[in-house]
Short mmCIF file of C-alpha atoms in Angstrom, two decimals:
data_model
loop_
_atom_site.label_atom_id
_atom_site.label_comp_id
_atom_site.label_asym_id
_atom_site.label_seq_id
_atom_site.Cartn_x
_atom_site.Cartn_y
_atom_site.Cartn_z
CA MET A 300 115.15 1.96 90.81
CA THR A 301 116.82 0.30 87.85
CA PHE A 302 118.18 1.06 84.43
CA ASN A 303 118.34 -0.97 81.15
CA GLY A 304 121.57 -2.93 80.87
CA ARG A 305 121.79 -2.49 77.10
CA PHE A 306 121.60 1.18 77.55
CA LEU A 307 124.50 1.23 80.08
CA LEU A 308 126.47 -1.00 77.73
CA ASN A 309 126.03 1.38 74.78
CA LEU A 310 127.39 4.10 76.98
CA ILE A 311 130.35 2.14 78.15
CA ARG A 312 131.27 1.29 74.44
CA PHE A 313 131.13 4.95 73.54
CA ALA A 314 133.32 5.83 76.64
CA GLY A 315 135.80 3.34 75.37
CA VAL A 316 135.93 5.00 72.02
CA GLN A 317 136.77 8.27 73.89
CA GLY A 318 139.68 6.64 75.71
CA ALA A 319 138.09 5.16 78.83
CA SER A 320 138.91 1.56 80.12
CA THR A 321 135.95 -0.58 79.15
CA GLY A 322 137.26 -3.27 81.32
CA HIS A 323 137.21 -0.97 84.33
CA LEU A 324 133.75 0.27 83.60
CA LEU A 325 132.41 -3.28 83.15
CA ALA A 326 134.06 -4.19 86.36
CA LEU A 327 132.12 -1.38 88.19
CA SER A 328 128.84 -2.66 86.74
CA GLY A 329 129.61 -6.11 88.18
CA LEU A 330 128.32 -7.67 84.87
CA THR A 331 130.06 -9.00 81.79
CA GLU A 332 129.53 -7.47 78.33
CA ALA A 333 127.30 -10.39 77.48
CA GLU A 334 125.19 -10.09 80.64
CA LEU A 335 124.78 -6.33 80.11
CA GLY A 336 123.63 -7.01 76.47
CA ARG A 337 120.62 -9.22 77.47
CA GLU A 338 117.17 -7.79 76.70
CA ASP A 339 115.94 -8.07 80.17
CA GLN A 340 119.12 -7.16 82.01
CA LYS A 341 118.62 -4.50 84.76
CA VAL A 342 121.23 -2.41 86.58
CA GLU A 343 120.53 -0.77 89.86
CA ALA A 344 120.51 3.08 89.97
CA GLU A 345 123.42 3.15 92.40
CA THR A 346 125.58 1.03 90.03
CA PHE A 347 124.56 3.06 87.01
CA ASN A 348 125.53 6.32 88.65
CA LYS A 349 128.81 4.84 89.84
CA VAL A 350 129.77 3.70 86.25
CA MET A 351 128.52 7.16 84.82
CA ALA A 352 130.74 8.99 87.36
CA ALA A 353 133.60 6.96 86.33
CA ILE A 354 132.89 7.52 82.59
CA GLN A 355 132.82 11.29 83.16
CA ALA A 356 136.13 11.15 85.21
CA GLU A 357 137.82 8.99 82.58
CA THR A 358 136.57 10.80 79.39
CA ARG A 359 136.70 14.36 80.82
CA ASP A 360 133.91 15.11 78.41
CA PRO A 361 131.52 17.73 79.87
CA TYR A 362 129.12 16.91 76.92
CA PHE A 363 129.46 13.14 77.08
CA GLY A 364 125.61 12.65 76.83
CA MET A 365 125.22 14.64 73.68
CA HIS A 366 128.30 13.17 72.09
CA ALA A 367 127.10 9.65 72.88
CA SER A 368 123.75 10.39 71.30
CA GLU A 369 125.64 11.50 67.93
CA TYR A 370 127.68 8.22 68.10
CA LEU A 371 124.94 5.71 68.81
CA ASN A 372 122.99 4.20 65.91
CA LEU A 373 119.33 5.15 65.87
CA SER A 374 118.44 1.46 65.92
CA ALA A 375 119.54 1.52 69.61
CA ALA A 376 116.00 2.90 70.24
CA GLY A 377 114.84 -0.55 69.07
CA LEU A 378 111.08 -1.11 69.12
CA VAL A 379 110.20 2.63 69.61
CA LEU A 380 112.22 3.56 66.55
CA GLN A 381 110.19 0.98 64.43
CA ILE A 382 106.98 2.55 65.81
CA THR A 383 107.94 5.99 64.89
CA GLN A 384 108.95 5.12 61.42
CA THR A 385 105.74 3.43 60.67
CA SER A 386 103.53 6.20 62.32
CA SER A 387 101.39 8.37 59.96
CA THR A 388 102.64 11.77 61.09
CA VAL A 389 105.54 13.18 63.10
CA LYS A 390 102.99 14.13 65.84
CA GLU A 391 101.73 10.55 66.07
CA ALA A 392 105.31 9.29 66.14
CA LEU A 393 106.18 11.66 69.10
CA ASP A 394 103.01 10.73 70.88
CA TYR A 395 104.13 7.15 70.81
CA CYS A 396 107.64 8.09 71.87
CA CYS A 397 106.06 9.55 75.03
CA GLU A 398 103.68 6.56 75.59
CA PHE A 399 106.65 4.13 75.33
CA SER A 400 109.43 6.23 76.75
CA LEU A 401 109.61 3.99 79.85
CA LEU A 402 110.66 1.01 77.54
CA SER A 403 113.87 2.86 76.70
CA CYS A 404 114.61 4.92 79.89
CA GLN A 405 111.99 4.65 82.64
CA HIS A 406 113.65 7.46 84.67
CA VAL A 407 113.19 10.09 82.07
CA PRO A 408 109.51 9.89 80.86
CA LEU A 409 108.62 12.29 77.90
CA SER A 410 105.58 14.45 77.35
CA LEU A 411 104.24 16.33 74.20
CA ASN A 412 102.11 19.42 74.65
CA LYS A 413 100.67 21.90 72.13
CA GLU A 414 101.45 25.48 72.51
CA LYS A 415 100.63 28.58 70.49
CA ARG A 416 103.14 28.17 67.72
CA ALA A 417 104.91 25.11 68.67
CA TYR A 418 104.83 21.53 70.19
CA ARG A 419 106.85 21.18 73.47
CA LEU A 420 108.58 17.88 73.87
CA SER A 421 109.52 17.67 77.56
CA PHE A 422 112.09 15.45 79.10
CA ILE A 423 111.29 14.93 82.97
CA PRO A 424 114.05 13.12 84.93
CA ASP A 425 112.89 11.15 87.95
CA THR A 426 113.36 13.62 90.92
CA ILE A 427 114.82 11.13 93.44
CA TRP A 428 117.42 9.97 90.81
CA ALA A 429 118.26 13.47 89.68
CA ASN A 430 118.86 14.51 93.24
CA GLN A 431 121.02 11.47 93.86
CA SER A 432 123.32 12.21 90.87
CA PRO A 433 122.63 15.59 89.32
CA GLN A 434 125.53 15.29 86.81
CA THR A 435 124.63 11.98 85.56
CA ALA A 436 120.91 12.98 85.17
CA ARG A 437 122.02 16.12 83.27
CA GLN A 438 124.17 14.04 80.87
CA ILE A 439 121.47 11.51 80.19
CA VAL A 440 118.68 14.11 79.69
CA GLU A 441 120.90 16.18 77.24
CA GLY A 442 121.86 12.96 75.37
CA MET A 443 118.16 12.01 75.07
CA MET A 444 117.31 15.56 73.77
CA ALA A 445 120.01 15.31 71.14
CA PHE A 446 119.07 11.71 70.17
CA ALA A 447 115.35 12.89 69.89
CA LEU A 448 116.47 15.68 67.42
CA ARG A 449 118.28 13.11 65.34
CA GLU A 450 115.13 11.00 65.12
CA PHE A 451 113.18 14.16 64.28
CA HIS A 452 115.44 14.79 61.38
CA THR A 453 114.95 11.18 60.19
CA LEU A 454 111.02 11.42 60.42
CA THR A 455 110.88 14.76 58.55
CA VAL A 456 113.72 13.82 56.05
CA GLN A 457 115.03 17.26 56.63
CA LYS A 458 117.39 18.88 59.12
CA HIS A 459 114.69 20.92 60.87
CA TYR A 460 115.96 22.40 64.08
CA PRO A 461 113.86 23.42 67.15
CA LEU A 462 112.56 26.91 67.62
CA ALA A 463 114.22 26.86 71.01
CA VAL A 464 115.63 24.45 73.61
CA HIS A 465 115.02 24.87 77.31
CA PHE A 466 117.42 23.37 79.97
CA ARG A 467 116.83 23.30 83.72
CA SER A 468 120.54 23.63 84.35
CA SER A 469 122.29 26.97 84.68
CA LYS A 470 123.94 28.54 81.73
CA PRO A 471 127.53 27.37 81.32
CA HIS A 472 130.40 29.74 80.47
CA ASP A 473 130.82 28.16 77.05
CA THR A 474 127.63 27.27 75.10
CA SER A 475 129.20 26.61 71.71
CA GLU A 476 128.69 22.79 71.90
CA TYR A 477 125.00 23.26 72.68
CA GLU A 478 124.71 25.73 69.70
CA ARG A 479 126.45 23.18 67.42
CA VAL A 480 124.21 20.38 68.35
CA PHE A 481 120.86 22.07 68.51
CA CYS A 482 121.30 25.17 66.08
CA CYS A 483 118.69 27.35 67.82
CA PRO A 484 118.24 29.71 70.75
CA LEU A 485 119.05 28.26 74.01
CA LEU A 486 117.35 29.07 77.31
CA PHE A 487 118.79 27.98 80.68
CA ASP A 488 117.43 28.01 84.22
CA GLN A 489 114.07 26.94 82.77
CA ALA A 490 111.23 25.02 84.51
CA GLU A 491 111.94 21.95 82.51
CA ASN A 492 114.10 20.40 79.76
CA ALA A 493 112.24 20.69 76.38
CA LEU A 494 112.59 20.94 72.61
CA LEU A 495 110.18 23.50 71.20
CA LEU A 496 109.33 22.13 67.66
CA ALA A 497 107.43 24.11 64.87
CA THR A 498 103.83 23.12 64.61
CA GLU A 499 103.80 22.68 60.87
CA GLN A 500 106.99 20.35 61.07
CA VAL A 501 105.46 18.27 63.84
CA GLU A 502 102.29 17.78 61.77
CA GLU A 503 104.12 16.59 58.65
CA LYS A 504 103.34 13.24 57.19
CA ILE A 505 105.87 10.43 57.47
CA VAL A 506 106.86 8.80 54.06
CA THR A 507 107.48 5.37 55.56
CA ALA A 508 104.13 5.19 57.34
CA ASN A 509 102.66 1.60 57.51
CA TYR A 510 99.33 1.35 59.28
CA GLU A 511 99.20 -2.45 59.47
CA LEU A 512 102.69 -2.90 60.82
CA LEU A 513 102.16 0.01 63.15
CA GLU A 514 99.14 -1.66 64.77
CA VAL A 515 101.27 -4.89 65.37
CA LEU A 516 104.24 -2.90 66.77
CA VAL A 517 102.13 -0.75 69.13
CA ARG A 518 100.21 -3.84 70.49
CA HIS A 519 103.58 -5.52 71.17
CA ALA A 520 104.92 -2.42 72.90
CA ARG A 521 101.80 -1.97 75.04
CA GLU A 522 102.09 -5.72 76.15
CA LYS A 523 105.75 -5.06 77.10
CA LEU A 524 104.90 -1.83 78.96
CA GLU A 525 102.08 -3.58 80.92
CA SER A 526 104.34 -6.56 81.86
CA HIS A 527 107.04 -4.11 82.97
CA HIS A 528 105.07 -1.92 85.23
CA GLN A 529 101.92 -3.90 86.04
CA PHE A 530 102.36 -3.83 89.91
CA TYR A 531 103.75 -0.26 89.82
CA GLU A 532 100.54 0.86 88.14
CA GLN A 533 98.37 -1.23 90.52
CA VAL A 534 100.13 0.50 93.54
CA LYS A 535 99.62 3.97 91.93
CA LYS A 536 95.99 3.41 91.47
CA VAL A 537 95.49 2.17 95.09
CA ILE A 538 97.30 5.37 96.32
CA VAL A 539 95.00 7.51 94.21
CA ASN A 540 91.90 5.71 95.43
CA LEU A 541 92.87 6.05 99.02
CA SER A 542 93.70 9.75 98.90
CA HIS A 543 90.99 11.64 100.65
CA PRO A 544 92.66 13.93 99.56
CA GLU A 545 95.66 13.21 101.97
CA LEU A 546 98.04 10.62 100.43
CA PRO A 547 97.87 7.10 102.30
CA SER A 548 100.91 5.69 104.16
CA LEU A 549 102.88 2.68 102.91
CA LYS A 550 101.20 0.49 105.61
CA GLN A 551 97.77 1.56 104.43
CA VAL A 552 98.61 0.72 100.81
CA ALA A 553 100.02 -2.68 101.76
CA ALA A 554 96.87 -3.56 103.80
CA ASN A 555 94.68 -2.59 100.92
CA LEU A 556 96.58 -4.96 98.62
CA ASN A 557 96.48 -7.67 101.33
CA MET A 558 100.18 -7.96 101.55
CA SER A 559 103.02 -7.12 103.97
CA VAL A 560 104.94 -3.86 103.71
CA ARG A 561 108.13 -5.83 102.84
CA SER A 562 106.44 -7.80 100.01
CA LEU A 563 105.08 -4.61 98.52
CA GLN A 564 108.46 -3.09 98.58
CA ARG A 565 110.10 -6.11 97.05
CA LYS A 566 107.68 -6.36 94.29
CA LEU A 567 108.02 -2.61 93.42
CA SER A 568 111.79 -3.17 93.48
CA ASP A 569 111.59 -6.05 91.12
CA GLU A 570 109.99 -3.69 88.49
CA GLY A 571 112.60 -0.92 89.12
CA HIS A 572 110.53 1.20 91.46
CA SER A 573 110.10 2.19 95.07
CA PHE A 574 107.05 3.45 97.04
CA LYS A 575 108.79 6.82 97.78
CA GLU A 576 109.32 7.22 94.03
CA ILE A 577 105.51 6.82 93.43
CA ILE A 578 104.55 9.12 96.18
CA GLU A 579 107.00 11.73 94.82
CA GLU A 580 105.46 11.42 91.30
CA LEU A 581 101.93 11.66 92.49
CA ARG A 582 102.73 14.61 94.81
CA ARG A 583 104.16 16.60 91.84
CA SER A 584 101.15 15.61 89.77
CA PHE A 585 98.59 16.47 92.27
CA ALA A 586 100.37 19.77 93.20
CA ILE A 587 100.21 21.07 89.65
CA SER A 588 96.57 19.97 89.52
CA TYR A 589 95.71 21.66 92.75
CA LEU A 590 97.38 24.80 91.98
CA LYS A 591 95.20 25.23 88.98
CA ASP A 592 92.40 25.94 91.47
CA PRO A 593 92.73 29.63 92.51
CA GLY A 594 90.52 28.90 95.48
CA LEU A 595 93.08 26.67 97.16
CA HIS A 596 95.78 28.36 99.20
CA VAL A 597 99.35 27.03 99.06
CA ASN A 598 98.91 26.00 102.75
CA ASP A 599 95.95 23.96 101.82
CA VAL A 600 97.89 22.14 98.94
CA ALA A 601 100.80 21.45 101.37
CA TYR A 602 98.35 19.88 103.90
CA MET A 603 96.62 17.69 101.30
CA LEU A 604 100.02 16.38 100.08
CA ASN A 605 101.11 15.35 103.65
CA TYR A 606 103.75 17.97 104.08
CA SER A 607 104.56 19.02 107.62
CA ASP A 608 104.29 22.72 106.61
CA ALA A 609 104.04 25.02 103.58
CA SER A 610 107.82 25.82 103.50
CA ALA A 611 108.60 22.08 102.97
CA PHE A 612 106.10 21.81 100.12
CA ILE A 613 107.63 24.98 98.69
CA ARG A 614 111.01 23.54 98.69
CA SER A 615 109.82 20.38 96.97
CA PHE A 616 107.93 22.26 94.35
CA ARG A 617 111.04 24.45 93.62
CA ARG A 618 113.02 21.15 93.17
CA TRP A 619 110.45 19.68 90.67
CA THR A 620 109.77 22.82 88.59
CA GLY A 621 112.46 25.38 89.29
CA HIS A 622 109.73 27.80 90.53
CA SER A 623 107.76 28.58 93.65
CA PRO A 624 104.02 27.46 93.79
CA SER A 625 102.92 31.12 93.52
CA ARG A 626 105.14 31.88 90.65
CA TYR A 627 104.13 28.69 88.83
CA ARG A 628 100.45 29.41 89.40
CA GLN A 629 100.78 33.02 88.17
CA ALA A 630 102.48 31.86 84.95
CA HIS A 631 100.14 29.01 84.15
CA LEU A 632 96.79 30.74 85.05
CA ASN A 633 97.39 34.12 83.45
#
């Protein structure tokens, strides 16, 4: 599991503005400023978490993620920003943000879903990473949400604010900084982190739209995405194909790909992933899909996902969504 080096470098630079020692933070990363600035530089999750813990200790800023997003230039989004600015509508731009979110921060994919009177832009941190370092995950997700709102303002050429913002974290004693940044109702202890954006604003046209340039940029982004996650996607497809419906073991997947277990793990690691991470992602996806079938009992779902018992599955599902399977099923089927 890895993070983009430039992303970490931007956070270190902002921490320096806030009084932290950039020299100390760079030393913790084990890389020079020039090395972190390389386009293809990766940083292991353990190192990223260690640097972020030091940043939080040295800056003593409980809202570091949101403040960093206000400080960073929008151009930090790079190719994804260019794609959004040449899209025809805000919705198309947000769809591309979701498609290419893994190019910016592969451990917080985005999704956009239409609801009755709003579009829900969800920020879904990798479960394994979030459990390893909850505070770092919270800071990064909140920063991405604030950064997305800035980009939304740029695309609409107006300071439209969300109808509401949902946070998975518990409500803090002081919410004034969240209120300042998001200027809308805030709901904590929710199933996921999300911005709820007004339908009419999301469906607005973008004045800088350029179809010809957009085609070129999207093609380039898809090529980059494919090269970054080619083996990861291959392994995921094999796991899905071997599911009957129980998920296959690491040994079974390696045998299907005609390689050793160690080689499979190494190739996934080279792309910043692990077999455990893929299984966790698919378990979550399959669980949500299975729970849509009212004929399946929770015990059946647990068995199909290779859990030792229903209680183990329920604990995992609570960790993923913040709700029990029965409560989630009730909320989404009614």
